[in-house]
Structure formats: structure tokens, C-alpha cells
Amino acid sequence: MSFVSESPRNPKDKDIKVDIIGVPAILGDPFKTWNTTRDHHPYQWLGPSLQAEIPSARVLLYDHLKPQERSIEIKPTEHPEHKATSEAHAAVELAIAQNGVEEWADRFLDTVRKCRESAHLGRRPIVILCHSTGGVVVKRALSRKPTKKGETSLASICIAIVFFGTPHHGSRVFSQLEFARPVKNKLNLKFEMSEHLQADFALDNPDLEAGNHRFGAASLGIKIWNFIETRDTQLKVLVGEETGGEYLAKVNLLVVDDRSATMTTSDVLIEEEEIKKMNTNHVGLARFADDNALRTDFCEDLKAYIKSTSAQDRAAHHFLTTSIMTDVKVSVHQFYKMEVASDARALLVWSVQPTLQDYLDLGPSECLKARLHPTTEDGDHTNGTVKPYIKVRHASEVSAPAALETPHISISAPTGTVASISGESPSPPRDVESAVLNAPTIILPKNIHTRRPPLNVAAHSDPQSAKHLTPASITPQPTSAAIEGDFETALHPAREPRPQRARTYQAPSRSTDRFRWVHVPYTHSGWVAPVLTTISQEKKNMDLHRKLLSDSVWLAQHNRSRHSSSHARFVRSACKSLLPKSTEHHHDELLSPSSSIDEAQLALYLPYLHWDNFDQLQTRADVIRKRGDLPHARPIDREIAKGKSTECKLIWQYLHSKWPLHTRRSLDQYGYPALRNTAVRDADQVIYKQTRNPVLPESISTKGSSMHNISAILRAARGSGPRPNKIKTMSDGAAKVLMVDQLWLFVVDSSTVVTFAAPKEKNDDNPSDEADLLTLLYKDINGDHAEQCNDCFDFAALAVTHAVKALLEHTDDPNLQVFRIFEEYISELTEQQTKSFKEFRDNSRLEVEYIDNRDDLNALLELRDVEDELKTINKLFLEQHKTIKDMVRQYKELNLRQLGMFGRLLLEDVDKCVEYYLEQVSSMLTSADVAQNAFEKLLDMKQKQANIVEAHLAREQTEVAADQSRSVMIFTIFTIIFLPLSFFASVFGMNVSEWSGVDSNISSYHAFLYMGTISLAVIIVALLVAFNKYTRRILQRIWKKMAGPMSRFLPKIPSTRVQGLVHYWDVERGSIRESPVQIRERSRSRPGRPQTRGHDLQHFFEKSNFT
């Protein structure tokens, strides 16, 4: 196990930015694997040739065998050392045969680490090219975690992996003995594959699938190329005849088929896997089928990827992934029955919260064990006695007597067996059902003294007298007595009971366990398969989750839009029960397939109403927008990576992955998933406008009736239209918005249920957990005396109940009383409508403030918003109603198997609640529709009234125009009379030489010539300016250049420009229309001039919003 080739030799060369490692098949030749031909000449493409094409890379070839193992050869038969070399060869082969994939992975990992540590390479990225079974070795090595503090994991520095025909899911050729010698000859292996290796590469090997599962979690951020063979490989195998003879035959078959060569399955999720099929056999994959053009194209792609990826980006990506896996806490709850007489019917919860990484590595049972373990810390005593740890032992088990050096109390299951004392503490078994459980220390008051039976050998005069403590000499007593602490009575029934002692803690056991609940926060579709696979691996049954993750049950329920908006991704509401094939059921097999195990299973997807703070909604939208601008998660945003928000980290990492994160959706995002952006609608929610605590301006009175303030409040709440005093609001962080979250629930078997639900993220400013689904479920079940959860199906029904009722019935915050807020808002708008009608009725003088339609228009728009949100909520309730009805129908079939007996009653009860919610929404929709119709009629009447006023104004303007026409006519008559007189007086008044008699004066000829020429020029220019656009543009440019510097010297003319927006109701179309109006008026009024009614109306229409 070493690197047998290195190009270039100096690993510390400053030009080297990446290491490329070539890994052959297990026992394969590190040189011949990569040999190909170019121009009909053999050459090795992975080595100096590749380094010449990628100058920034150092190429290393790895050999799985040690130099002494590789160099050993068997001498020919006639050679004197033939026997010795044969024996040495057999010994080496026998030693190597003990190694499986795990041991070869240890070798590879140890070699890489020593090589990098010796050269002090730090975090220089690596690219690994592996052929055949060597790819499985690389995957196992990358899945390993650092064993020393400060050590760098191999996955954190690996940026790309290239698999050439790797059997990710096993191979029939590699796992069968008859192919051992043909495979050795074809792949140039040093030795034949051992039985250990053949078992490791068996089809559907659980260990192989578990390795794929671990690699899938570690490969996030690593680019993966998978090359797949499409041509058969010819192998010479020994074929047996029916007569007993044997002969060699050539067999053509795929060594690794498409299914096994493709890593991604429903269980294993690989983000950046690229599949490439090559027209060659298994051996030719690593040689690119001797196609130089194909190899060159791949090298160019690899070079471009290496150039685009830096060590810093990979380190930041790995840091973000690690941070997410350690920040996300998985809740594991073990429900068990309390067997104490005083609380015999209580259902208790034994809970732990491991990190997601610990859960995937250890499994739920090991995480629960971590809470109960033998404690040897100082001070861990009870009344001066060392606290024993408790082991739940089955009735059939018998503890062997031993020297009682360390006390060990073993309590049997409740089958009439006894508690025994032995001297040696056995190691905790791996089986979950017989797990060693360490009871927590019971802290007693100092003034209470308890007496316990002697627990050491010194209490007996004869060591042999301890024989009476063996199980054979003890009379069986009920376990409850031992649990309650009455050990003296259990050991010596003839004696009188001693004074009451402290009661011991009862931990979960096989006899008291009911079921286990695993809750994963955040609805990330990429976590469903790993979480369920972990449970299957722990129970050693990989069929547990296969049907739950099948296309018809899981993938077919996903909705994805054409656009990339995150709110368009969700799982459609559905409930699918999977019954065993032996069960006669009547539902459609396509809609709900049968279970892959002998137990019933369930998959449930349900949307439910929840809430969030407005600032968190905006923060989430900002992160989604920022992440959407990038094609990949790299480069990582530093603020997000170092921040405290786990949700923001998840969005950045998994928003656009192959199995993406399903983010929380606002009410409008749920109702309109096809919209790309709902920011405007989100800021217009009724709950948000009613919970942002506005501080009213001084112009709004706080005393007396509120009817005068409704218009100002509505305008302020909508945030539109000009206002003299803008309403100041509190921080939007205190405002609430409605959200629609998803509940994913899987009943894996009769003892395990898994849920996924996105939580409302808490922070220092808003630590509230109102209507939290996880909290409500935990409080309802822990200490349950009603026995409403006897199995996982009862729990599923209870989860649906709390999801439906969480926000509507389990919150004390007045700002989250959804129905009451909607009813109050509709009442305010209805009151505004009544007020407007009365004001319009009393408007006999056509005053401006009572004809203005802005307030009524705002109220109408608010009613439309209310109606739209109520319809969206109604849509949500209809989905829940349909899903619950389907659950009730399927629970009837489950009841035949004595499953979900209490759950069916819960579902029927919550179904009635949903029907009641639908009735409330329908009632509010009716009220909103009535108020909306009233406002439409009011706007219509105001528009008609405005038309009357406009007609009256038109008549007034017509009269004024007639007066002006008469004035112009009189002026024209006077002009006609005096114009000729003025002309002749001007002509004969000219001082020309003919009429003055002075020869020095200008002649009349020249005077008329000048007058005619100048007049003609002025007329032509005036006509050009009047009728030619090009001339006007030239004059405008000249005027701007000349008048600009002179404008400060010119007198300013007082003028006023009023620009508004006119709203009017279109009766024919039945909708609100808007048109821009621009009015310009100059101050022409004379001081002291009386204002007439016509002037009042004209001023009103210039200032108002009517046409």
C-alpha cells in the first residue's frame, strides 16, 4: 500500500494546486490499469501525460499492496526456489484473503494521510480516479471521520471523484466463486478475490448499501463522474457437464450493469452525479476505450472544474455542511407504559435530542442508550452507597454467580422472575431490547435516611454463604416490588419489611415500550431517505423503507413548477396506507401499494396553518433571492455560514439541489404557487396589517366614536395614498403573518413513526413557541392517562389533530386569533361602508369631502384582499378535509388488524372540526361579499353624482363661454371700424420725402419695400413654427441654450401644478378604472373679486379626483 508513481516528484511545488490520485481495482496493477494506445503505440495516460495537460496537478498512482506483497512471485517448477516461493506466495495470499473492503479502505486512508502529513500539504484539494472495486474502497475511506482532534477528513479536501465501472450495489461476477480466476486474469489482479471480498460485493449486500448511505452524506459538494460500460466482457469460465466432465467456455456478460454502476437510488441521494456511458467493456473503461478524443474531452472538463474550484471554497462548503449536520437536532422519543401501581396507566416519554450527524451514525437506539449508561463519576452516590446500574433482563436469562466485588442489580422482566445480585458486571449487549439502562441519580433530602440490603461480601461471615443469593434459592416475587425499591422483601420474603426506602427509577424496557417517535425538523426531501434508511439498518431489514420511498408513494407526490421559485416545490396532500399482501383490502393497488413487510405502513403528507414573524419572512425571502442568483452553493456567503440561523444555512445549501429543501410558505405562496414573487401580497396580509401595532397621528382623535377615524386607519393600514401625517408603526418584527407548513409522517413499522415538519425558528427577540406542533404533541402524550396512543397509527391521528388545531385552538396570543381578526376587520369595513352611505345621503350641497371616493376605494380593495385570503384558507381546509376523509376510510381497514382503534375516533373528531372551520370561513366570505357589493353600489352612485356635477359645471362653463363670445364680437366690430382708419393714419403719418418735401428723408418706395420684406419674413417664420415640427425642435434647442443662463435675471411667474389620480367606477365593466390627470392653473384672480358658485365647482374639480 503505497504510491508507486508521482508526477512531478516535488510535492511542494508552488505551481501545484491539486493532487490527482489513481486507484485501481482491489489487487489490480497500478500501471496496467491506465494503459492505453495512441497512434498505435501503448502509453500510460494517467501519469506524466495527464500532468502535462493539467500543469497545476500532481498525479499519483496508488497500489493496494505493499511493495513486498506486490513483488512476490512463484518461481518456475524447475527452479530450486519454487517450493519456497510457492509457500511464501500462499502465505501472503492467505493473509490478504482476510481483508475485506473495510481493511483495504483503512490501508488507503492511512497511506494518503501519511503522504500529505509528510509533505505538509494542508488543505490542498484532491481528485480521485478509481476503477472497478477500487471505487468502493475510496467511498469507504471518504466516509470515515477523523479519529484525532484537529485532523482533516479526506472528504473535506476531495473536490471530485471519477468512477470507472464501480459496483456500487454489488456485482454477480465479483460475488460468485466460478468467476474468481477469470476476473483475476481479465483485470490483471495479483491474487484471486477472496471469499471475504466476494461476500462484500454480493448483490444487495446490506453492508454495501450502508456504505453507500454514509458516502451519500459525506459526498455533498463533491463532483462525481460515473462511467458505465455498455459492452460485454468476455470471460473464460469452467463449465460442468451433466455427465460429470468440465470444459472451458467463453461467456460474454456485463461485469457491472447500469443499475449497480449508478450510485443514485431512492435510498442513496447523490447531489452532483454525472452519468456517462462508454461503448466499451469493463476493462476498457479506465482506458477510455482507447479513444484519444474521448479522453481529451474528459481531461478538458476536469481541468475546467479544477480551475473553477478552490481549496477555500471546498473548505467553506464542508464547514457549512458540517455546521448544518451538528446544528440540526433530531428528537427521538421512546414511549413506554409506567408500571408503578400509583400510575399504572400513564404513558411516559423517554427523549433525547442528538444531532442529525449522530443520529445517522449511531441510530435511534444507540442515541437512547447514551442517556442511560453506567456512571462512575465522583459524587454519583445515593446515601453514601455506590449507585448500581440497572439492566433489564429477560425472564429466560439466568445470571451466573460470581464474586461480588462490584454490586450489580439485575431486574427481570415482569414475568414473575426475580432480582439477582452478581459480582461481575457484564458488558452491555448490542441488542436494543436487552440494552443496559442506567437510572438517573435520585437526589434525596439530607434528613431522610434509607436502609438498603447489604451489597458486599463483607456482610457475610462465610463467602460461601453468598450462594443463597443465586436465582435458584430466591422465591419469585413480582417485579413491581423490586422496581418500587422493596429489594429486602424480594430477597427475604420471610422477614418483616423494613422502613420505606426511596423508590427507584423505572427506565424503558422491552416489556414496557410502546413505540418510538423520531422527529426531524425542516422538510428537506434529501433527508427522508437517510433517516428512514438508518432505521432499516438498525433493524437489519432494508425492506422497511423501500415501498415508503417508491415513486407512487413518495416521488409522485412532489410538485415542481417551471420557474425556480422555492414556494412552488411542495408535497401534495395525501394519505397512503400500505397493508401486507396477505391482507384483503379493497383500495386501489396503484394508489396505495402493498407493504414490503408483514406489517402495515403509512405515508401521510398534510399542509397545515401556522404563523411567523414578518421580519423572519423578509429574511427568508432575502436569502432565497440571494441564493437564486447563483448557479451553485459555492461561494458560500460568510454571513450566513457564520450566522446563527440554521434555516438560512439550509436554504443556501439545499435550495436548488437535486432533492431540494421545501421552505416554509406564506399563505399567498400556498394559494398562488405559480407566481414567481409574492412579496407584495405577503405585505398585504390582513394578519400583518392588524398586528403591526400602528401609532395613530395626532390628527386622529382617540376619544369619542371611532367612526370618524376609520377612513384614516384604513388608509394607514394599506400604506397607500397621500397622507398629511404618515402613520408611524412599530418594528415589523412584532407583526405576524400566516404560513402554510407541511407535515410528512411515515409509519415505518408497528414500533416506529417518523415525522418531518418545518419549525418556526426562534431567536432572542421572538422566543415564542405558540402553536408549535412538536411541543403540543409532546405535552399531550407525556403522562397520557387517556390511553389515546396505543400504537403508531394512533399517534399519526393525534399528529393530524394537533396540526389542524394548532394555530386555531392552541394559542393564547390575541394577535394569533385568526378568525377573530378576520371578523373584526370585516366589521370595521362594514362600519366604514355604513358611514359612507350616510355621508353620501346627507351630502345635499355636493361638498368635496363627501364625494371623494378614495376611502371607499381603499375599503373595497381591502375587502377583496380579505376575500382572497379567506378563499386560500378555505382551499387549505378543503385539502385537509379530503385527506382526513381518506385517512378515516383507510383506518377502517387498519381497525380490522387491531391498529389505530383510538386514532379513528380522533380523525372523525378532527374532521368535524374542519367542517366547522369551513362553515366559519364560508360565513365570513358571505359577509365580505355583501360589504363588497355595497361598496360597489356606493362607488357607482358617487360616479353618477359626479357625472351630474360635471354636467352642471359644463352648463356653467357654456354660459361663461357665451359671455366671452359676445365680448369678442364687440371687440371685433370695433377692430373692423378702426383698423382701416389706423392703417391710413399710419401710412400718411410716415415722414417720407414725397409728403414731407424734404429730400433727405426716405422715399415711400423704400419704406414699403422694407415693410413688405420684414412682414413676409415674420409671416413665413411664424407659419414654419406653427406647422413644422422640425423647426419647433430647433427653436426649442436654441431657446434652452440662450434662456438657460438668462433665466436667473428674468422675473418669476407664479404658477401651480396639481397632479392627481382619478378613480372612477366603470358600470359596464364592473371594475375600478384609473386615468392620469394633469391640471395647470395660473393665478389670475383679482383681489376683492367675489367668488361665484361656478368658480367653486371649477375649483372643486381641479382639486378633486374626478373627471
mmCIF file of N, CA and C in Angstrom, residues 1009-1021:
data_model
loop_
_atom_site.group_PDB
_atom_site.id
_atom_site.type_symbol
_atom_site.label_atom_id
_atom_site.label_comp_id
_atom_site.label_asym_id
_atom_site.label_seq_id
_atom_site.Cartn_x
_atom_site.Cartn_y
_atom_site.Cartn_z
ATOM 1 N N LEU A 1009 -40.967 98.907 -49.371
ATOM 2 C CA LEU A 1009 -40.142 97.746 -49.643
ATOM 3 C C LEU A 1009 -39.645 97.116 -48.348
ATOM 4 N N TYR A 1010 -39.146 97.905 -47.399
ATOM 5 C CA TYR A 1010 -38.688 97.382 -46.120
ATOM 6 C C TYR A 1010 -39.837 96.759 -45.326
ATOM 7 N N MET A 1011 -41.003 97.430 -45.309
ATOM 8 C CA MET A 1011 -42.135 96.922 -44.547
ATOM 9 C C MET A 1011 -42.624 95.575 -45.103
ATOM 10 N N GLY A 1012 -42.719 95.465 -46.424
ATOM 11 C CA GLY A 1012 -43.200 94.216 -47.023
ATOM 12 C C GLY A 1012 -42.231 93.061 -46.815
ATOM 13 N N THR A 1013 -40.916 93.343 -46.964
ATOM 14 C CA THR A 1013 -39.924 92.270 -46.810
ATOM 15 C C THR A 1013 -39.899 91.742 -45.369
ATOM 16 N N ILE A 1014 -39.853 92.655 -44.393
ATOM 17 C CA ILE A 1014 -39.811 92.222 -42.995
ATOM 18 C C ILE A 1014 -41.090 91.486 -42.598
ATOM 19 N N SER A 1015 -42.224 91.976 -43.036
ATOM 20 C CA SER A 1015 -43.508 91.324 -42.697
ATOM 21 C C SER A 1015 -43.572 89.931 -43.294
ATOM 22 N N LEU A 1016 -43.114 89.798 -44.560
ATOM 23 C CA LEU A 1016 -43.144 88.496 -45.207
ATOM 24 C C LEU A 1016 -42.242 87.487 -44.467
ATOM 25 N N ALA A 1017 -41.066 87.961 -44.051
ATOM 26 C CA ALA A 1017 -40.167 87.063 -43.317
ATOM 27 C C ALA A 1017 -40.774 86.620 -41.996
ATOM 28 N N VAL A 1018 -41.383 87.563 -41.273
ATOM 29 C CA VAL A 1018 -42.010 87.207 -39.996
ATOM 30 C C VAL A 1018 -43.152 86.219 -40.193
ATOM 31 N N ILE A 1019 -43.939 86.420 -41.259
ATOM 32 C CA ILE A 1019 -45.070 85.527 -41.522
ATOM 33 C C ILE A 1019 -44.583 84.119 -41.844
ATOM 34 N N ILE A 1020 -43.542 84.041 -42.663
ATOM 35 C CA ILE A 1020 -43.017 82.715 -43.034
ATOM 36 C C ILE A 1020 -42.470 81.986 -41.812
ATOM 37 N N VAL A 1021 -41.699 82.701 -40.973
ATOM 38 C CA VAL A 1021 -41.165 82.061 -39.763
ATOM 39 C C VAL A 1021 -42.286 81.602 -38.844
#
